[in-house]
Amino acid sequence: MSPKVSAEYKERKRQEILHSAMEVFQRKGFEPTTMKDIKEEAGISFGALYSYFSSTEEMFIELLQKSSQLDTLTQHDSATTSSWKRLEDYLLVQDEMLKTIKSSLIPAAYEFFMTSWRETGRLSILKDRYKEAGDQIKAMLADGIKNGEFQPTVPLDSLAKLIVSTLEGLNVSVLFIGYTESGAKEQLVTLIKMLKQLLHVKE
């Protein structure tokens, strides 16, 4: 009779497998990665792997959801930091992320979503991520209006979507053209200046 395995152990093992999967996805991309690759990276048997996950897609989706939960617009306390500072810092953090984008999960994520137009499930995930990012930014902009910092000349929804779409565009540009060649830093600085004007930031 096999010993009982605690829920805590199962969750810890699940997270270890996900970490191994992330390492492989970052190295190889989504499509080329196999269950065998992840099994070998994790140092476990196929039986153990399949007792937690049924496919590479299941693991990748969970990693995407996990990264979405970890993404925050700012680490500042909104009660002590201005809305503009929080927004500006968020955009500057994106600049740092762009510098290391090729060694992150983002290239595999774009590969994963390239088939979204014919994969209803994947398209739904992509739409949810886009909406979540827009809603987070819109909430920050709304805070700025509430505390009197912002007096925008365009709808908040349009501004939030502009920011999300610009950042997505920069991700693609840096991936295929390169950080320096795409002028990513200059584009972000321009975006910050443009937003400051559109929001009529009161400092």
CSV table of C-alpha atoms in Angstrom, one decimal:
chain,number,residue,atom,x,y,z
A,1,MET,CA,0.0,0.0,0.0
A,2,SER,CA,1.5,3.3,-1.1
A,3,PRO,CA,2.0,6.0,1.5
A,4,LYS,CA,-0.4,9.0,1.4
A,5,VAL,CA,1.0,12.1,-0.1
A,6,SER,CA,0.0,15.4,1.5
A,7,ALA,CA,-1.7,18.2,-0.4
A,8,GLU,CA,1.2,20.4,0.5
A,9,TYR,CA,3.7,18.0,-1.1
A,10,LYS,CA,1.5,17.7,-4.2
A,11,GLU,CA,1.4,21.5,-4.6
A,12,ARG,CA,5.1,21.9,-4.1
A,13,LYS,CA,5.8,19.2,-6.7
A,14,ARG,CA,3.4,20.8,-9.1
A,15,GLN,CA,5.2,24.1,-8.8
A,16,GLU,CA,8.6,22.4,-9.2
A,17,ILE,CA,7.3,20.8,-12.5
A,18,LEU,CA,6.0,24.2,-13.6
A,19,HIS,CA,9.3,25.8,-12.9
A,20,SER,CA,11.1,23.1,-15.0
A,21,ALA,CA,8.6,23.6,-17.8
A,22,MET,CA,9.2,27.3,-17.8
A,23,GLU,CA,12.9,26.8,-18.1
A,24,VAL,CA,12.4,24.6,-21.2
A,25,PHE,CA,9.8,26.9,-22.8
A,26,GLN,CA,12.2,29.8,-22.4
A,27,ARG,CA,15.0,27.9,-24.1
A,28,LYS,CA,13.1,26.1,-26.8
A,29,GLY,CA,9.8,28.0,-27.3
A,30,PHE,CA,6.3,26.5,-27.0
A,31,GLU,CA,5.9,24.4,-30.2
A,32,PRO,CA,9.2,22.4,-30.0
A,33,THR,CA,8.8,21.6,-26.3
A,34,THR,CA,7.7,18.1,-25.6
A,35,MET,CA,6.5,16.3,-22.4
A,36,LYS,CA,9.8,14.3,-22.7
A,37,ASP,CA,11.8,17.6,-22.5
A,38,ILE,CA,10.0,18.6,-19.4
A,39,LYS,CA,10.2,15.2,-17.8
A,40,GLU,CA,14.0,15.2,-18.3
A,41,GLU,CA,14.3,18.8,-17.0
A,42,ALA,CA,12.3,18.0,-13.9
A,43,GLY,CA,14.1,14.6,-13.3
A,44,ILE,CA,10.9,12.7,-13.0
A,45,SER,CA,9.1,9.8,-14.7
A,46,PHE,CA,6.4,10.1,-17.3
A,47,GLY,CA,4.0,8.6,-14.8
A,48,ALA,CA,4.8,11.3,-12.3
A,49,LEU,CA,4.5,14.1,-14.9
A,50,TYR,CA,1.2,12.9,-16.3
A,51,SER,CA,-0.2,12.6,-12.8
A,52,TYR,CA,0.0,16.4,-12.6
A,53,PHE,CA,-0.4,17.6,-16.2
A,54,SER,CA,-1.9,16.1,-19.3
A,55,SER,CA,0.0,18.2,-21.9
A,56,THR,CA,2.5,21.0,-22.6
A,57,GLU,CA,-0.4,23.3,-23.4
A,58,GLU,CA,-1.9,22.8,-19.9
A,59,MET,CA,1.4,23.7,-18.3
A,60,PHE,CA,1.9,26.7,-20.5
A,61,ILE,CA,-1.5,28.1,-19.8
A,62,GLU,CA,-1.0,27.8,-16.1
A,63,LEU,CA,2.3,29.6,-16.4
A,64,LEU,CA,0.6,32.4,-18.3
A,65,GLN,CA,-2.0,32.7,-15.6
A,66,LYS,CA,0.6,32.6,-13.0
A,67,SER,CA,2.7,35.4,-14.7
A,68,SER,CA,-0.5,37.5,-15.0
A,69,GLN,CA,-1.2,37.2,-11.3
A,70,LEU,CA,2.4,38.3,-10.5
A,71,ASP,CA,2.3,41.3,-12.9
A,72,THR,CA,1.6,44.5,-11.0
A,73,LEU,CA,1.5,48.0,-12.3
A,74,THR,CA,3.6,49.2,-9.4
A,75,GLN,CA,5.2,48.2,-6.1
A,76,HIS,CA,4.6,51.6,-4.6
A,77,ASP,CA,2.0,52.2,-1.9
A,78,SER,CA,-0.8,54.1,-3.8
A,79,ALA,CA,-1.5,56.0,-0.6
A,80,THR,CA,1.9,57.6,-0.5
A,81,THR,CA,2.9,57.7,-4.2
A,82,SER,CA,1.4,59.9,-6.8
A,83,SER,CA,-0.6,58.2,-9.6
A,84,TRP,CA,1.7,59.8,-12.2
A,85,LYS,CA,4.8,58.4,-10.5
A,86,ARG,CA,3.3,54.9,-10.4
A,87,LEU,CA,2.4,55.1,-14.1
A,88,GLU,CA,5.8,56.4,-15.0
A,89,ASP,CA,7.7,53.8,-13.0
A,90,TYR,CA,5.6,51.1,-14.5
A,91,LEU,CA,6.6,52.1,-18.0
A,92,LEU,CA,10.2,52.4,-17.0
A,93,VAL,CA,10.0,48.8,-15.6
A,94,GLN,CA,8.8,47.7,-19.0
A,95,ASP,CA,12.0,49.2,-20.5
A,96,GLU,CA,14.1,46.9,-18.2
A,97,MET,CA,11.9,43.9,-19.2
A,98,LEU,CA,12.4,44.7,-22.9
A,99,LYS,CA,16.2,44.4,-22.5
A,100,THR,CA,15.9,40.8,-21.4
A,101,ILE,CA,12.8,39.8,-23.3
A,102,LYS,CA,14.5,37.1,-25.4
A,103,SER,CA,15.4,35.1,-22.3
A,104,SER,CA,11.9,35.4,-20.8
A,105,LEU,CA,8.6,33.5,-21.4
A,106,ILE,CA,7.3,36.2,-23.8
A,107,PRO,CA,8.7,34.8,-27.0
A,108,ALA,CA,7.1,31.4,-26.3
A,109,ALA,CA,3.9,33.3,-25.4
A,110,TYR,CA,3.8,35.0,-28.8
A,111,GLU,CA,4.4,31.7,-30.5
A,112,PHE,CA,1.6,30.1,-28.5
A,113,PHE,CA,-0.9,32.9,-29.5
A,114,MET,CA,0.1,32.9,-33.1
A,115,THR,CA,-2.5,30.2,-33.7
A,116,SER,CA,-5.2,32.1,-31.8
A,117,TRP,CA,-7.1,32.9,-34.9
A,118,ARG,CA,-8.0,29.2,-35.2
A,119,GLU,CA,-7.8,28.1,-31.6
A,120,THR,CA,-10.9,29.4,-29.7
A,121,GLY,CA,-9.5,28.5,-26.3
A,122,ARG,CA,-6.2,30.4,-26.9
A,123,LEU,CA,-8.0,33.4,-28.3
A,124,SER,CA,-10.1,33.6,-25.2
A,125,ILE,CA,-6.9,33.6,-23.0
A,126,LEU,CA,-5.4,36.4,-25.1
A,127,LYS,CA,-8.5,38.5,-24.9
A,128,ASP,CA,-8.6,38.1,-21.1
A,129,ARG,CA,-5.0,39.1,-20.7
A,130,TYR,CA,-5.4,42.2,-22.9
A,131,LYS,CA,-8.5,43.2,-21.0
A,132,GLU,CA,-6.9,42.6,-17.6
A,133,ALA,CA,-3.9,44.8,-18.5
A,134,GLY,CA,-6.2,47.5,-19.8
A,135,ASP,CA,-8.4,47.4,-16.7
A,136,GLN,CA,-5.4,47.7,-14.4
A,137,ILE,CA,-4.0,50.7,-16.2
A,138,LYS,CA,-7.5,52.3,-16.4
A,139,ALA,CA,-7.9,51.9,-12.7
A,140,MET,CA,-4.7,53.7,-12.0
A,141,LEU,CA,-5.7,56.5,-14.4
A,142,ALA,CA,-9.0,56.7,-12.6
A,143,ASP,CA,-7.2,57.1,-9.3
A,144,GLY,CA,-5.3,60.0,-10.8
A,145,ILE,CA,-8.5,61.7,-11.8
A,146,LYS,CA,-10.0,61.1,-8.4
A,147,ASN,CA,-7.1,62.7,-6.5
A,148,GLY,CA,-6.9,65.6,-8.9
A,149,GLU,CA,-3.7,64.7,-10.6
A,150,PHE,CA,-5.1,64.0,-14.1
A,151,GLN,CA,-7.4,65.9,-16.3
A,152,PRO,CA,-7.4,63.8,-19.4
A,153,THR,CA,-8.5,65.1,-22.8
A,154,VAL,CA,-9.4,61.7,-24.2
A,155,PRO,CA,-11.4,58.7,-22.8
A,156,LEU,CA,-9.6,56.6,-20.2
A,157,ASP,CA,-10.5,53.4,-22.1
A,158,SER,CA,-8.7,54.8,-25.2
A,159,LEU,CA,-5.7,55.8,-23.2
A,160,ALA,CA,-5.4,52.4,-21.5
A,161,LYS,CA,-5.7,50.5,-24.8
A,162,LEU,CA,-3.1,52.9,-26.3
A,163,ILE,CA,-0.6,52.0,-23.5
A,164,VAL,CA,-1.3,48.2,-23.8
A,165,SER,CA,-1.1,48.2,-27.6
A,166,THR,CA,2.1,50.3,-27.6
A,167,LEU,CA,3.8,48.0,-25.1
A,168,GLU,CA,2.7,44.9,-27.1
A,169,GLY,CA,4.1,46.5,-30.3
A,170,LEU,CA,7.4,47.2,-28.5
A,171,ASN,CA,7.6,43.6,-27.4
A,172,VAL,CA,7.3,42.4,-31.0
A,173,SER,CA,9.7,45.0,-32.3
A,174,VAL,CA,12.4,44.1,-29.8
A,175,LEU,CA,12.0,40.4,-30.4
A,176,PHE,CA,12.4,40.6,-34.1
A,177,ILE,CA,14.5,43.8,-34.6
A,178,GLY,CA,16.4,44.2,-31.3
A,179,TYR,CA,16.3,46.6,-28.4
A,180,THR,CA,18.7,49.2,-29.7
A,181,GLU,CA,17.7,48.9,-33.4
A,182,SER,CA,14.0,49.4,-32.6
A,183,GLY,CA,14.6,52.4,-30.5
A,184,ALA,CA,12.6,50.9,-27.6
A,185,LYS,CA,13.9,53.3,-25.0
A,186,GLU,CA,13.2,56.4,-27.1
A,187,GLN,CA,9.7,55.2,-27.9
A,188,LEU,CA,8.9,54.7,-24.2
A,189,VAL,CA,10.3,58.1,-23.3
A,190,THR,CA,8.1,59.6,-26.1
A,191,LEU,CA,5.1,57.6,-24.8
A,192,ILE,CA,5.6,59.0,-21.3
A,193,LYS,CA,5.9,62.6,-22.6
A,194,MET,CA,2.8,62.1,-24.7
A,195,LEU,CA,0.8,60.7,-21.8
A,196,LYS,CA,1.8,63.6,-19.6
A,197,GLN,CA,0.3,66.0,-22.1
A,198,LEU,CA,-2.9,63.9,-22.7
A,199,LEU,CA,-3.5,63.6,-19.0
A,200,HIS,CA,-2.7,67.2,-18.1
A,201,VAL,CA,-0.7,66.0,-15.2
A,202,LYS,CA,-0.8,68.3,-12.2
A,203,GLU,CA,2.4,68.1,-10.2
